[in-house]
PDB file of C-alpha atoms in Angstrom:
ATOM      1  CA  MET A  16     -21.875 -10.656  -6.930  1.00 92.00           C
ATOM      2  CA  SER A  17     -19.966 -11.425  -9.051  1.00 94.00           C
ATOM      3  CA  GLU A  18     -18.168 -14.610  -9.675  1.00 96.00           C
ATOM      4  CA  ASP A  19     -15.033 -13.561  -8.696  1.00 97.00           C
ATOM      5  CA  ALA A  20     -16.199 -11.868  -5.130  1.00 97.00           C
ATOM      6  CA  GLU A  21     -17.557 -15.690  -5.126  1.00 96.00           C
ATOM      7  CA  ARG A  22     -14.195 -17.284  -5.446  1.00 96.00           C
ATOM      8  CA  LEU A  23     -12.457 -14.366  -3.015  1.00 95.00           C
ATOM      9  CA  LEU A  24     -15.118 -15.542  -0.092  1.00 94.00           C
ATOM     10  CA  ALA A  25     -15.348 -19.489  -0.772  1.00 95.00           C
ATOM     11  CA  GLY A  26     -11.905 -19.479  -0.219  1.00 93.00           C
ATOM     12  CA  LEU A  27     -12.398 -17.200   3.139  1.00 90.00           C
ATOM     13  CA  THR A  28     -14.417 -20.529   4.076  1.00 89.00           C
ATOM     14  CA  CYS A  29     -12.271 -23.827   2.769  1.00 90.00           C
ATOM     15  CA  ARG A  30      -8.908 -22.302   4.596  1.00 90.00           C
ATOM     16  CA  ILE A  31     -10.652 -21.245   8.244  1.00 88.00           C
ATOM     17  CA  ALA A  32      -7.725 -24.465  10.333  1.00 89.00           C
ATOM     18  CA  ALA A  33      -4.969 -23.034   7.207  1.00 90.00           C
ATOM     19  CA  GLN A  34      -1.560 -23.318   8.893  1.00 91.00           C
ATOM     20  CA  ASP A  35       1.882 -22.403   6.963  1.00 91.00           C
ATOM     21  CA  SER A  36       3.862 -25.182   7.245  1.00 90.00           C
ATOM     22  CA  ASP A  37       7.106 -22.900   8.167  1.00 91.00           C
ATOM     23  CA  GLY A  38       4.966 -21.713  11.435  1.00 89.00           C
ATOM     24  CA  ARG A  39       5.020 -17.944   9.641  1.00 88.00           C
ATOM     25  CA  TRP A  40       0.470 -17.550   9.824  1.00 89.00           C
ATOM     26  CA  ALA A  41      -2.309 -19.459  11.497  1.00 89.00           C
ATOM     27  CA  ILE A  42      -6.191 -19.129  10.595  1.00 89.00           C
ATOM     28  CA  GLY A  43      -6.818 -21.493  13.999  1.00 85.00           C
ATOM     29  CA  ASN A  44     -10.327 -21.439  12.995  1.00 84.00           C
ATOM     30  CA  TRP A  45     -10.943 -17.317  13.947  1.00 79.00           C
ATOM     31  CA  PHE A  46     -11.091 -18.848  17.706  1.00 76.00           C
ATOM     32  CA  SER A  47      -7.391 -18.973  19.129  1.00 78.00           C
ATOM     33  CA  ASP A  48      -3.223 -18.978  17.444  1.00 82.00           C
ATOM     34  CA  PRO A  49      -2.552 -22.090  16.354  1.00 85.00           C
ATOM     35  CA  LEU A  50       1.739 -20.447  16.482  1.00 85.00           C
ATOM     36  CA  MET A  51       1.300 -19.903  19.431  1.00 82.00           C
ATOM     37  CA  ARG A  52       2.339 -16.591  19.040  1.00 78.00           C
ATOM     38  CA  PRO A  53       3.028 -13.797  21.880  1.00 71.00           C
ATOM     39  CA  GLY A  54      -0.022 -11.303  22.929  1.00 62.00           C
ATOM     40  CA  ARG A  55      -3.099 -11.163  22.829  1.00 55.00           C
ATOM     41  CA  LEU A  56      -6.088  -9.987  20.445  1.00 56.00           C
ATOM     42  CA  SER A  57      -8.860 -10.061  22.026  1.00 51.00           C
ATOM     43  CA  ASP A  58      -9.696  -7.197  24.821  1.00 49.00           C
ATOM     44  CA  GLY A  59     -12.050 -11.027  26.512  1.00 54.00           C
ATOM     45  CA  GLY A  60     -15.020  -8.737  26.657  1.00 53.00           C
ATOM     46  CA  GLU A  61     -18.556 -10.184  25.386  1.00 53.00           C
ATOM     47  CA  ASP A  62     -17.410  -8.771  21.693  1.00 51.00           C
ATOM     48  CA  ARG A  63     -14.613 -10.548  20.788  1.00 57.00           C
ATOM     49  CA  TYR A  64     -16.729 -13.018  18.024  1.00 66.00           C
ATOM     50  CA  GLU A  65     -17.786  -9.765  17.092  1.00 80.00           C
ATOM     51  CA  LYS A  66     -17.665 -11.033  12.412  1.00 85.00           C
ATOM     52  CA  GLN A  67     -19.330  -8.901  10.597  1.00 91.00           C
ATOM     53  CA  LEU A  68     -19.218  -9.344   6.998  1.00 94.00           C
ATOM     54  CA  GLU A  69     -21.360  -7.078   4.627  1.00 96.00           C
ATOM     55  CA  GLY A  70     -20.601  -5.969   0.821  1.00 96.00           C
ATOM     56  CA  TYR A  71     -22.647  -6.175  -3.606  1.00 94.00           C
ATOM     57  CA  ARG A  72     -21.490  -7.274  -6.645  1.00 96.00           C
ATOM     58  CA  HIS A  73     -18.029  -7.343  -6.833  1.00 96.00           C
ATOM     59  CA  ARG A  74     -17.430  -4.734  -2.938  1.00 97.00           C
ATOM     60  CA  TRP A  75     -16.834  -6.627  -0.064  1.00 97.00           C
ATOM     61  CA  THR A  76     -15.471  -6.004   3.232  1.00 97.00           C
ATOM     62  CA  LEU A  77     -15.858  -8.276   6.728  1.00 94.00           C
ATOM     63  CA  ARG A  78     -14.410  -7.300  10.443  1.00 92.00           C
ATOM     64  CA  TRP A  79     -13.671  -9.279  12.728  1.00 84.00           C
ATOM     65  CA  ASN A  80     -12.445  -7.488  16.422  1.00 79.00           C
ATOM     66  CA  GLY A  81     -10.955 -10.602  18.475  1.00 73.00           C
ATOM     67  CA  PHE A  82      -8.784 -13.425  17.571  1.00 75.00           C
ATOM     68  CA  LEU A  83      -7.171 -13.184  14.004  1.00 80.00           C
ATOM     69  CA  TYR A  84      -4.018 -11.635  11.921  1.00 85.00           C
ATOM     70  CA  VAL A  85      -5.025  -9.308   9.359  1.00 88.00           C
ATOM     71  CA  GLU A  86      -1.939 -10.301   7.548  1.00 90.00           C
ATOM     72  CA  ASP A  87      -2.622 -14.132   8.258  1.00 91.00           C
ATOM     73  CA  VAL A  88      -5.768 -13.302   6.327  1.00 93.00           C
ATOM     74  CA  ALA A  89      -4.747 -11.748   3.597  1.00 94.00           C
ATOM     75  CA  THR A  90      -1.826 -15.066   3.198  1.00 93.00           C
ATOM     76  CA  SER A  91      -4.314 -17.586   3.115  1.00 94.00           C
ATOM     77  CA  LEU A  92      -5.633 -16.467   1.032  1.00 95.00           C
ATOM     78  CA  THR A  93      -2.975 -15.822  -1.821  1.00 96.00           C
ATOM     79  CA  ALA A  94       0.305 -17.444  -0.953  1.00 92.00           C
ATOM     80  CA  SER A  95       1.253 -20.460  -2.677  1.00 87.00           C
ATOM     81  CA  PRO A  96      -0.211 -23.207  -3.011  1.00 88.00           C
ATOM     82  CA  VAL A  97      -2.232 -22.824  -0.952  1.00 88.00           C
ATOM     83  CA  GLY A  98      -3.909 -19.665  -1.598  1.00 92.00           C
ATOM     84  CA  VAL A  99      -6.487 -17.895  -4.481  1.00 95.00           C
ATOM     85  CA  SER A 100      -5.026 -18.638  -8.041  1.00 95.00           C
ATOM     86  CA  GLY A 101      -5.288 -15.115  -9.261  1.00 96.00           C
ATOM     87  CA  ALA A 102      -5.671 -13.051  -5.675  1.00 97.00           C
ATOM     88  CA  ILE A 103      -2.663 -10.812  -4.451  1.00 97.00           C
ATOM     89  CA  ALA A 104      -2.835  -9.152  -1.520  1.00 96.00           C
ATOM     90  CA  HIS A 105      -2.004  -5.108  -0.277  1.00 94.00           C
ATOM     91  CA  ASP A 106      -1.947  -3.466   2.160  1.00 92.00           C
ATOM     92  CA  ALA A 107      -3.570  -0.399   2.677  1.00 90.00           C
ATOM     93  CA  GLY A 108      -2.229   0.858   5.628  1.00 85.00           C
ATOM     94  CA  ASP A 109      -5.976   0.987   8.064  1.00 84.00           C
ATOM     95  CA  HIS A 110      -6.881  -2.702   6.388  1.00 90.00           C
ATOM     96  CA  PHE A 111      -6.036  -5.483   3.847  1.00 94.00           C
ATOM     97  CA  GLU A 112      -7.136  -5.380   0.535  1.00 96.00           C
ATOM     98  CA  VAL A 113      -7.384  -9.160  -1.639  1.00 97.00           C
ATOM     99  CA  ARG A 114      -7.988  -8.463  -4.822  1.00 98.00           C
ATOM    100  CA  LEU A 115      -9.395 -11.404  -8.061  1.00 98.00           C
ATOM    101  CA  GLY A 116     -10.485 -10.077 -10.573  1.00 97.00           C
ATOM    102  CA  ASP A 117     -13.241  -7.546 -10.451  1.00 96.00           C
ATOM    103  CA  ALA A 118     -13.656  -8.040  -7.188  1.00 98.00           C
ATOM    104  CA  THR A 119     -11.864  -6.161  -4.405  1.00 98.00           C
ATOM    105  CA  LEU A 120     -12.751  -8.222  -0.581  1.00 97.00           C
ATOM    106  CA  ARG A 121     -11.521  -6.040   2.855  1.00 97.00           C
ATOM    107  CA  LEU A 122     -10.263  -7.272   5.329  1.00 95.00           C
ATOM    108  CA  ASP A 123     -11.033  -5.036   8.531  1.00 91.00           C
ATOM    109  CA  GLY A 124      -9.408  -6.413  12.620  1.00 83.00           C
ATOM    110  CA  TRP A 125      -8.823  -3.571  14.119  1.00 51.00           C
ATOM    111  CA  ARG A 126      -7.969  -4.883  16.619  1.00 43.00           C
ATOM    112  CA  ALA A 127      -6.035  -8.269  15.500  1.00 43.00           C
ATOM    113  CA  LEU A 128      -3.382  -5.099  13.141  1.00 39.00           C
ATOM    114  CA  ALA A 129      -3.281  -2.500  16.039  1.00 44.00           C
ATOM    115  CA  GLN A 130      -1.987  -5.599  18.424  1.00 46.00           C
ATOM    116  CA  HIS A 131       0.727  -7.227  15.561  1.00 44.00           C
ATOM    117  CA  GLU A 132       1.603  -3.376  14.738  1.00 45.00           C
ATOM    118  CA  SER A 133       2.892  -3.143  19.042  1.00 43.00           C
ATOM    119  CA  GLU A 134       3.540  -5.749  18.272  1.00 44.00           C
ATOM    120  CA  ILE A 135       6.250  -5.021  15.682  1.00 42.00           C
ATOM    121  CA  THR A 136       7.938  -2.029  18.154  1.00 37.00           C
ATOM    122  CA  ARG A 137       8.472  -3.571  20.805  1.00 35.00           C
TER     123      ARG A 137
END
């Protein structure tokens, strides 16, 4: 694993309970939304807590199918002052990428992203 990838992945665990003081985003330990935003990010099925991290060297992908807005994870890794210094987020349409040096962490939370987009279009 590259050093930059190690910093990004460590950043995920260090921010597991992070919440923006202005109420714009929150991680909520990956199980709930401390901001109590409207909508449901899981179908309530048994797979709602499924998460998968895979990768090699400097390219990693984190996939999940229940609570957590993709944007919240990207912001927790990049926002000042809590973000990983030097990390930047890129909206790639169907997922987000957080980059740091030579490392890329793809954030793929399809249900969360679809739910968030449907709330925006209402």
